[in-house]
Structure formats: C-alpha cells, structure tokens
Amino acid sequence: MKGGTHPKPAPPKWATRFLRWFCSDHLAEAVLGDLEELYERRVEKLGKRSADLLFVANVIQFLQPFAFRKRNYRSTLNQRDMFQNYFKIAWRTMSRQKMYAGITIGGFALGLATCLVIFLFIRQELSYDQQYADGDRIFRLYNEYKGPKGDRWVNIPPPVAGILRTDFPEVEKAGRLMPGSLGFGTKGLFRREDAVENNFEEGFGYADPDLLEILEIPMVYGTTSTALDKPNTIVLSKRKADQYFPNEDPRGKSIILNDDKSRLFTIGGVMKDMPANTHFQYDFLITLTGQEFWSGEQSSWCCWNYNVYVKLRSGANPLALEQKMTVLRDTHFIKYLEEQGDQSAADVKKNHLFRLQPVGDIYLKSNGIYDDMRHGDIRYIWLFGGVATFILLLACINFINLSTAKSANRAKEVGLRKTAGSVRGYLIAQFLTESVFYSLVSFAIALFMVWATLPFFNTLAGKSLTIPWLSWWFFPSLVVAMLFIGVVAGLYPSFYLSAFKPIDVLKGIVSRGSKSSGLRSAMVVFQFTTSIILIIGTLVIYRQMNYLLTTKTGFDKEQVVILYGTHTLNNQQLTFRDELLGLADVQHVSISSYLPVDGGSREGYGFWRKGREKADLPITSQKWRIDVDYISTMKMRIVEGRDFNRELASDSQAAVVNQAFVKEFGLKKPVGEQITNGPQTFTIIGVVEDFNFESMKEKIRPLSLVIEGGGNSVMTVRVKSKDMQATLGSLTKAWNKFMPHQPFRYGFLDESYARMYDDVQRMGRIFAGFATLAIIVACLGLFALSAFMVEQRSKEISIRLVLGATTQGIFRLLTQNFVKLVFVSIVIATPLAWYLMRTWLADYTYKIPITWDVFVLAGAMSIFIALSTVSYQSIRAALANPAKNLRSE
C-alpha cells in the first residue's frame, strides 16, 4: 500500500452553510470555531458518523432569536422605493410614447389572447378519456394488416372477448360494444311502452355487462355489475332517463326500439351523462346477454362487427400480450379459414395482428384506424401549439425591435443614471421591470379579449371551451407566464440598453443605432417568413377544402332529400314510395341500406370469382343492398353493361360493381362474370363509374350493388323544385298519411356529404383565423418600426426634400429596405411551406397539386401587406414640411 495522508474529517458542509446563513456575522465565526474543535474531538472518540449527527444537533440548538441575522430594513425600504420608481418610469415612458406603447401592448395582448385560446383548445383536446382511475390498464383492440394495403380497423369477431377472458390470465375483464344495430348505425327510434310517438335518437349500441365496469361508467340508479346482466335489459343516460321518465327511478320500466312492439327492453339502470371529453358517447346501451342477431352469430369468425375493450391485471405488459395474441389468431381465426378452404389463411397468418390501443389514445391517436367515430388529431395539437408559439414570438420580437430601435431615446437616460452612480445591474432591473409592466397590462387586456371572443370561437370550432376562473392553478399559472414572458421579451433590450457607455452617449455614437440594425432586420425576416408560411398554408387548405366539396364525386348530390327510418313502414314501404312518385316535384325514389355519405351501415365481404374459391385469395368488397331505382336516383354513370331492370327476375341474382372492383379482380370483360361471397353468387351485369363513398382521404375501394330487400332503412328522393319548403311540406303530408304518430325525419344529401368534412373545415377556418392574427401582430410591429425609422431619419428626409428629392424618391428610399427583407422572407418561406403542406396533403388520396401560383400569390400578398403597412408613414414623411424638422438646426 502506498503511503499518504488521509484527508482531515470535516463536518457536513450543508450544516456549516446553514449556520452562516441564519447566524449574525459577528457570532458565526466564533460559534463555528468552537463547534469545529468539538467536532474533531468527537471524531477521535465516537467516530465520524456520530460526530456528524452531534454537529447537526448543535447547529439546530443554536437556532435562537439572539443569534439571527438582523434584516436591513433600510435596504428593504430602498429596494421597495426603487421598484416603485421603476414602475413610475415605465408608466411615464408609456404615457409619453402612446403610439409605440399602444402597438407594443396591442400586439402583446393579441398574441397572448390567441395563445390563451389555443391553450384552452389544446387543454380540452388532451383531456379526452383521462377520467379513468385505471386508464393505464384499459385498452381497445384493433386489427393491423401488414400487407401492402396496411389497413387498421377495430371490428372484431364475436368470440374474441370470451376467449380473452378465459384463456389469457393477463386480462382481468373483456367486454364488447356493437355501435348501434346492424343496418341502422348508432341511430334508432325509441319510445316508452305506453307512448305512441317514437323519438329519433343517436348514440345507442349493444354492450356486454363487463363493459360498464371496464370503462368505469358511474351509475345514478343500479350498479355496473348488474345493470346489463339479464337478457333484454337496457341502460339509459341520466338526461334520457329524465326525458322519458321524468322525476322517477325508471328501473323496471320498458322501452321499445325501432317500433318493434314484439320485443320490450327493461331498464336495468341509469348511468351518468357521458362527459363531453370522452370518445364513448352513448345514451342507450342494450345488453348483449342472450343476444344473437342470427343463428350461430355469437360463435362465428366470419362477421367482424364488435369493438372489444379489455382491462388488464395490474402489472400485465400490454406489449407482451400483443405478442401472445398471435395464438388467438392462429388457434381460432386461421383454423376457421382453413376449415372453409380459404386460401387467405397463410397470408393472414403472415400479416394479420391483434393490437392494443390505450383508451387515452383513442380520441387523438386513431388516425388511419377505421372505427366510424369522430376524432381529434394529435397533429392539430402540434400544429396549433406551433402557431401559438410563433405568434408569441412575433409579439416578443415586436417588443425587442421597438425597444432597440428606440435606444437613442433612452441613451441619455442611461448615461445620466450611470454618471450619477447607477450600476448596470440596477439598469437591467429597471428595463426588465418595464418589460414585466407591459406584460402585466397586456395580460389583463388579453384576458378580457378571450372572455369576449370565446363564444365566437366555440361556434367556429364546435367546442365548449370556458375560462377556468375557479381552478386553483389558473391565476398562479398566469402570474408565472406573465413574469416569464415579460423577462424573456425584455432580456435582450435590458442588456443592450444597459451596456451604453456615458462617453459614447456624449459623442452621439449611440444615436446612429447601427449595432442593432442587423438583429432588427433578422427579426423582421423571421416575422415575415412565418407570416408567408401561414399565408401559403391558408391558401392550400382553402383550395383543398374547396376541391373536396366541389369536385366531381361520381354521383349528383344536389336536390336529393334523404328520408330516415322508413323501415318502420314495414309492408307499407313500397306503397309509400309509390305515393311519393305521384308528387309533382318528385323525379325518382330509391330504397337502400347505404348512401355515399356519413351515417349508414356498411357490409364487407370477401369475394371470389365463381369456381376459384379454393385457388384465389378473396377480394374485400362492400356490399350495398339497393333497389332497381338506386343508380338512376343517384345519377351514377354506367360505363359498361347495364343498370338493373325491374322486368327481369334474374336481376335478383345480379350485381353492378364499380371500376375499383373490376381493377382489383383483374377482369378484362367483367359483364357476365360470376362472383361469390360464399353463401351467395351474383352475375355482374354492369360496371358503374367510380364514386366516392368514403372520405376523400381514402382511395375508392371495391363495391358491389345488389338487389336485396329486408330492413333497408333509407329512402332517397330526387326532386326538381324551386320551392324546397313547399316540396318538404308535400313529403311531410305524405308521411303523416302513413305514419301520423311518428316523426318525419329528413336531410339533404349535399349537406350530409359536406358534414363528412366538418372537422377538417373547422380546423381550416381556425387555422386561417390564427394565421390572420399572426399577420396582424407582425404588421403592428412593422408599422411601429417604420414609424420610428421615419422619425429617426426626419432631418435627413427634410434635407433631401430641400435639395430637390421627389415624393416618389423619398417613398422608395424608406420602403426599399423593407421590401428587400420581404423578398428574403419569400425565398426562405417558399421551400419550408412547400414541404409542410406536401406533408399535410399526404393524408389525402384525392388532393390538389401545390402549384406555383400559390407561392406567387402568397409573395404578392406579403409584399402588398408590407408596403401597405409602411406606406402611410413613408408618404407622410415625404409630404411633411421640411422647415418644421430643420427648425432646430
């Protein structure tokens, strides 16, 4: 072992520092000296650990009033007076320069108000499905197909939930949801057993009893474990229970669905109304206990109609469970396909997976998962968060630019204060106090602006945002944000202004303002780069939305009235159709299961060419049940073959397919080909031109149209009318003739089509609004900066005018630098905007091209905005009387 000296034991440093902090200076040294001597003796006798503990105990014993450091009340008083003086100076500076103060505070307030609204929007979006106590253990199943199509969807076969409960110990509970009834979506007709008139309701589905417990749905009457445990029971939300059974506990009462008097549903419980911030929006849940929609349906692997939710046991690993669920696929689904002789078994085994989606991700992170639900989009959170950040930066840049531009005005003040003995730290504190003062006033105005405009924003965005005045965190967060933004905005101007040297001020060096001009130019470029990107984004979004709503869809959606729930007419449905055809304004009437708009049923099947069932993989196609008048009513175009014919009995076994179907099957001569989905075989008699029946974000998929009755609930009426109200009156009269006690429900096909894009349109309008506000904030700063530059150069302009300069020359002199900066911004913004918008459009299968005229228009708009902003000050300076500015010379 090498020789050396061991370090001398020392008492805990934190205890020493603590004693020096609270103890008076004249006592601290003496006390520490005595304690350290005592500490050394204790180390030798008791060891270091015991000596440390006793040293800390002695320090604590010395916490006596006589030993405390005396506060310098005079110093505190001086500091208070100093900050009061700083606020007085800030107020006087603001009062003297009202225009600059107004622009600074106005820009700040506008930017802060926008950020607050975006914050409230983001806060609500992120709050979705966060109410679950065990949210980290609740998941929704979905399917992922890893082949070239890359599909993801939530529909699961009926037996899966039961197998998960029994064969997978990681699963504590599993429950199914069927959104609505097959063929009618999540809409239905409800009434009390003793009522006559039905009520049209949205938001109903079939659910397993376990689903109430998995999703922790609170109950008003009944319990989650028993409310749906018996066959033919139903659970209502509180508001619907109050509507149908006011002022009573409705348990045990009966309700009728879709006018089917042969089957009563007994109310087993009442759940609390669903909060607005959850994806699970249901008012009626009918039990799946004892429910079977057709013989063998509950054990079938051929019908994928259910959503499955699971709650894992504490400590279970969802990723490990996903890997384990391949056994579920291989043992059950693949086995079923092989028994059917389905050639897709090997392909499914290779590419299909069951996945778990956390319940907290369903609302914001389901882009690309087919589930027929309305969702938010996490990309909009990032988008609007970025817009808020940029708007706040623009407001801060305005403050920095104006503060540094006005540096000459503050230079004498700084010089005098330094000459009088002020140090740089106090000057920095003074200017930061001014910045925080501006931030305080701006926050107060911004809060008022948010309060006043929030109702308008809620209407625009389809939201119900409120200011959380009573939340404990709200005002403390505002104070922290106000101080932070005030300090950030004032940091550079404070250091810049406090760095002036008295000798430079006296020499007039500062008044030239050259040191900060480069930074100001860079900031102007940043502002206009941001503004141009937002202008380009707004133009592209507007054009894409216009394209979606006006482009050729493959059918004529104008002058088409949709009548809902006509299946309740039962055997009078065809008679009612004939009644409508007798009306003068009615051209065509059709009855079908589905329309190419949001809100109907979709039936997907695997199809083969007849005779190739054992040799080929199936092609997935939707199958719509229609009548012979459907294609003519929708004005679809037959491109090959013929339409259905009422006179030909063989057409009951015929199909008209779309072009995507023909392409997917590779049929060169489709007319006459036979196709089968297993139990049914159809002969193709015609090919209809492709039309969009899903969102235009998706490509057109294979579709087969077949003549089938039974349960078709949608009647489509094409009219030719100049007075739509009179036509609706005739339709209502005809309905009341057949169903006097049932509500007449209708809609318009063009409006239903537009509603498919409601969310995107709303987001587009919001984005355009925020982009406009950002441009206004940037223009406010540019206006103030140009005004100050004109003021700085007023004597130069006057001399030029005296020497014969023209108004046009002065205007060009004052604006050319700003125009150059805008051109630099255009060069920077163009590739950035092109990349961002190309990324946004990538989600759409059918989209506009980003053409050069968008960038030209955005550039022209930005130059026009810049010139319009600085022109007033430039023309005013060019037309001013030179003698007025030269009088002091």
CSV table of C-alpha atoms in Angstrom, one decimal, residues 524-681:
chain,number,residue,atom,x,y,z
A,524,VAL,CA,-38.3,41.3,-39.5
A,525,VAL,CA,-37.3,38.5,-41.8
A,526,PHE,CA,-38.4,35.9,-39.2
A,527,GLN,CA,-41.7,37.6,-38.8
A,528,PHE,CA,-42.5,37.7,-42.5
A,529,THR,CA,-41.2,34.2,-43.1
A,530,THR,CA,-43.6,33.0,-40.5
A,531,SER,CA,-46.4,35.1,-42.0
A,532,ILE,CA,-45.8,33.9,-45.5
A,533,ILE,CA,-45.8,30.2,-44.4
A,534,LEU,CA,-49.1,30.8,-42.7
A,535,ILE,CA,-50.5,32.6,-45.9
A,536,ILE,CA,-49.4,29.7,-48.1
A,537,GLY,CA,-50.8,27.2,-45.6
A,538,THR,CA,-54.2,29.0,-45.5
A,539,LEU,CA,-54.3,29.1,-49.3
A,540,VAL,CA,-53.5,25.4,-49.7
A,541,ILE,CA,-56.0,24.4,-47.0
A,542,TYR,CA,-58.8,26.5,-48.5
A,543,ARG,CA,-58.1,25.1,-52.0
A,544,GLN,CA,-58.1,21.5,-50.7
A,545,MET,CA,-61.4,22.0,-48.8
A,546,ASN,CA,-62.9,23.6,-51.9
A,547,TYR,CA,-61.7,20.7,-54.0
A,548,LEU,CA,-63.2,18.2,-51.6
A,549,LEU,CA,-66.6,19.9,-51.6
A,550,THR,CA,-66.9,20.8,-55.3
A,551,THR,CA,-65.0,18.1,-57.2
A,552,LYS,CA,-66.9,15.5,-59.2
A,553,THR,CA,-67.9,12.7,-56.8
A,554,GLY,CA,-69.3,10.2,-59.3
A,555,PHE,CA,-72.9,11.0,-58.3
A,556,ASP,CA,-75.2,14.0,-58.2
A,557,LYS,CA,-75.7,15.2,-54.6
A,558,GLU,CA,-77.8,18.2,-55.4
A,559,GLN,CA,-81.6,18.3,-55.0
A,560,VAL,CA,-81.7,15.0,-53.1
A,561,VAL,CA,-83.8,14.6,-49.9
A,562,ILE,CA,-82.9,11.7,-47.6
A,563,LEU,CA,-85.8,10.2,-45.5
A,564,TYR,CA,-84.6,8.2,-42.5
A,565,GLY,CA,-86.2,5.3,-40.6
A,566,THR,CA,-88.6,4.3,-43.4
A,567,HIS,CA,-88.2,0.6,-42.4
A,568,THR,CA,-90.8,1.4,-39.7
A,569,LEU,CA,-93.3,1.5,-42.5
A,570,ASN,CA,-92.8,-2.3,-42.8
A,571,ASN,CA,-95.0,-3.7,-45.6
A,572,GLN,CA,-96.2,-0.2,-46.5
A,573,GLN,CA,-92.7,0.9,-47.5
A,574,LEU,CA,-93.3,0.3,-51.3
A,575,THR,CA,-96.8,1.8,-51.1
A,576,PHE,CA,-95.3,5.0,-49.6
A,577,ARG,CA,-92.6,5.0,-52.3
A,578,ASP,CA,-95.4,5.0,-55.0
A,579,GLU,CA,-97.2,7.8,-53.1
A,580,LEU,CA,-94.1,9.9,-53.3
A,581,LEU,CA,-93.6,9.2,-57.0
A,582,GLY,CA,-97.1,10.7,-57.6
A,583,LEU,CA,-95.9,14.1,-56.3
A,584,ALA,CA,-95.3,16.7,-59.0
A,585,ASP,CA,-91.8,17.7,-57.7
A,586,VAL,CA,-90.5,14.1,-57.2
A,587,GLN,CA,-88.4,12.6,-60.1
A,588,HIS,CA,-87.0,9.4,-58.5
A,589,VAL,CA,-87.3,7.4,-55.3
A,590,SER,CA,-85.0,4.7,-54.1
A,591,ILE,CA,-84.7,2.5,-51.0
A,592,SER,CA,-81.3,1.3,-49.9
A,593,SER,CA,-79.2,0.3,-47.0
A,594,TYR,CA,-76.4,2.9,-47.5
A,595,LEU,CA,-75.6,6.2,-49.1
A,596,PRO,CA,-72.2,7.6,-50.0
A,597,VAL,CA,-72.2,9.9,-47.0
A,598,ASP,CA,-71.5,9.6,-43.3
A,599,GLY,CA,-74.1,7.7,-41.3
A,600,GLY,CA,-75.2,4.3,-42.6
A,601,SER,CA,-74.3,0.6,-42.4
A,602,ARG,CA,-71.5,-1.0,-44.4
A,603,GLU,CA,-71.3,-4.7,-45.0
A,604,GLY,CA,-67.9,-6.0,-46.0
A,605,TYR,CA,-67.4,-9.4,-47.6
A,606,GLY,CA,-64.7,-11.5,-49.2
A,607,PHE,CA,-65.5,-12.2,-52.9
A,608,TRP,CA,-64.1,-14.7,-55.3
A,609,ARG,CA,-64.6,-15.4,-59.0
A,610,LYS,CA,-67.0,-18.3,-59.1
A,611,GLY,CA,-65.1,-21.6,-59.2
A,612,ARG,CA,-61.9,-20.0,-57.8
A,613,GLU,CA,-62.8,-20.1,-54.1
A,614,LYS,CA,-60.2,-22.7,-53.3
A,615,ALA,CA,-57.5,-21.2,-55.5
A,616,ASP,CA,-57.5,-17.5,-55.1
A,617,LEU,CA,-57.3,-15.0,-52.2
A,618,PRO,CA,-60.6,-13.2,-51.6
A,619,ILE,CA,-61.0,-9.6,-52.6
A,620,THR,CA,-62.7,-7.5,-49.8
A,621,SER,CA,-65.6,-5.5,-51.1
A,622,GLN,CA,-68.5,-3.6,-49.6
A,623,LYS,CA,-72.0,-4.9,-50.5
A,624,TRP,CA,-74.8,-2.5,-50.6
A,625,ARG,CA,-78.4,-3.6,-50.6
A,626,ILE,CA,-80.3,-1.3,-53.0
A,627,ASP,CA,-83.3,-1.4,-55.3
A,628,VAL,CA,-83.6,-1.1,-59.1
A,629,ASP,CA,-84.0,2.7,-58.9
A,630,TYR,CA,-80.9,3.5,-56.9
A,631,ILE,CA,-78.4,4.1,-59.7
A,632,SER,CA,-80.8,6.4,-61.6
A,633,THR,CA,-81.8,8.3,-58.5
A,634,MET,CA,-78.2,9.0,-57.6
A,635,LYS,CA,-77.4,9.8,-61.3
A,636,MET,CA,-74.4,7.4,-61.4
A,637,ARG,CA,-72.9,6.6,-64.8
A,638,ILE,CA,-72.9,3.1,-66.2
A,639,VAL,CA,-69.6,2.7,-68.1
A,640,GLU,CA,-70.1,-0.9,-69.1
A,641,GLY,CA,-73.1,-3.2,-69.3
A,642,ARG,CA,-76.5,-2.1,-68.0
A,643,ASP,CA,-78.5,-1.0,-64.9
A,644,PHE,CA,-80.9,-3.2,-63.0
A,645,ASN,CA,-84.2,-3.9,-64.7
A,646,ARG,CA,-87.4,-4.4,-62.8
A,647,GLU,CA,-88.8,-6.6,-65.6
A,648,LEU,CA,-86.0,-9.2,-65.3
A,649,ALA,CA,-86.4,-11.6,-62.5
A,650,SER,CA,-82.8,-12.8,-62.9
A,651,ASP,CA,-81.6,-9.4,-61.7
A,652,SER,CA,-82.3,-10.5,-58.1
A,653,GLN,CA,-79.1,-12.6,-58.5
A,654,ALA,CA,-77.2,-9.9,-60.4
A,655,ALA,CA,-74.7,-7.3,-59.3
A,656,VAL,CA,-73.4,-3.9,-60.6
A,657,VAL,CA,-69.8,-3.3,-59.5
A,658,ASN,CA,-67.6,-0.3,-59.6
A,659,GLN,CA,-64.4,0.2,-61.5
A,660,ALA,CA,-62.3,-0.4,-58.5
A,661,PHE,CA,-63.9,-3.8,-58.1
A,662,VAL,CA,-63.1,-4.7,-61.7
A,663,LYS,CA,-59.5,-3.5,-61.3
A,664,GLU,CA,-58.9,-5.4,-58.1
A,665,PHE,CA,-60.2,-8.6,-59.7
A,666,GLY,CA,-58.3,-8.0,-62.9
A,667,LEU,CA,-61.4,-8.6,-65.0
A,668,LYS,CA,-60.9,-7.7,-68.7
A,669,LYS,CA,-64.6,-8.4,-69.6
A,670,PRO,CA,-66.5,-8.1,-66.3
A,671,VAL,CA,-70.0,-8.3,-67.7
A,672,GLY,CA,-71.2,-11.9,-67.4
A,673,GLU,CA,-68.6,-12.9,-64.8
A,674,GLN,CA,-69.9,-14.6,-61.7
A,675,ILE,CA,-68.7,-13.7,-58.3
A,676,THR,CA,-69.5,-15.3,-54.9
A,677,ASN,CA,-69.0,-14.4,-51.3
A,678,GLY,CA,-69.7,-18.0,-50.2
A,679,PRO,CA,-73.4,-18.3,-49.5
A,680,GLN,CA,-74.4,-16.0,-52.4
A,681,THR,CA,-73.5,-16.0,-56.1
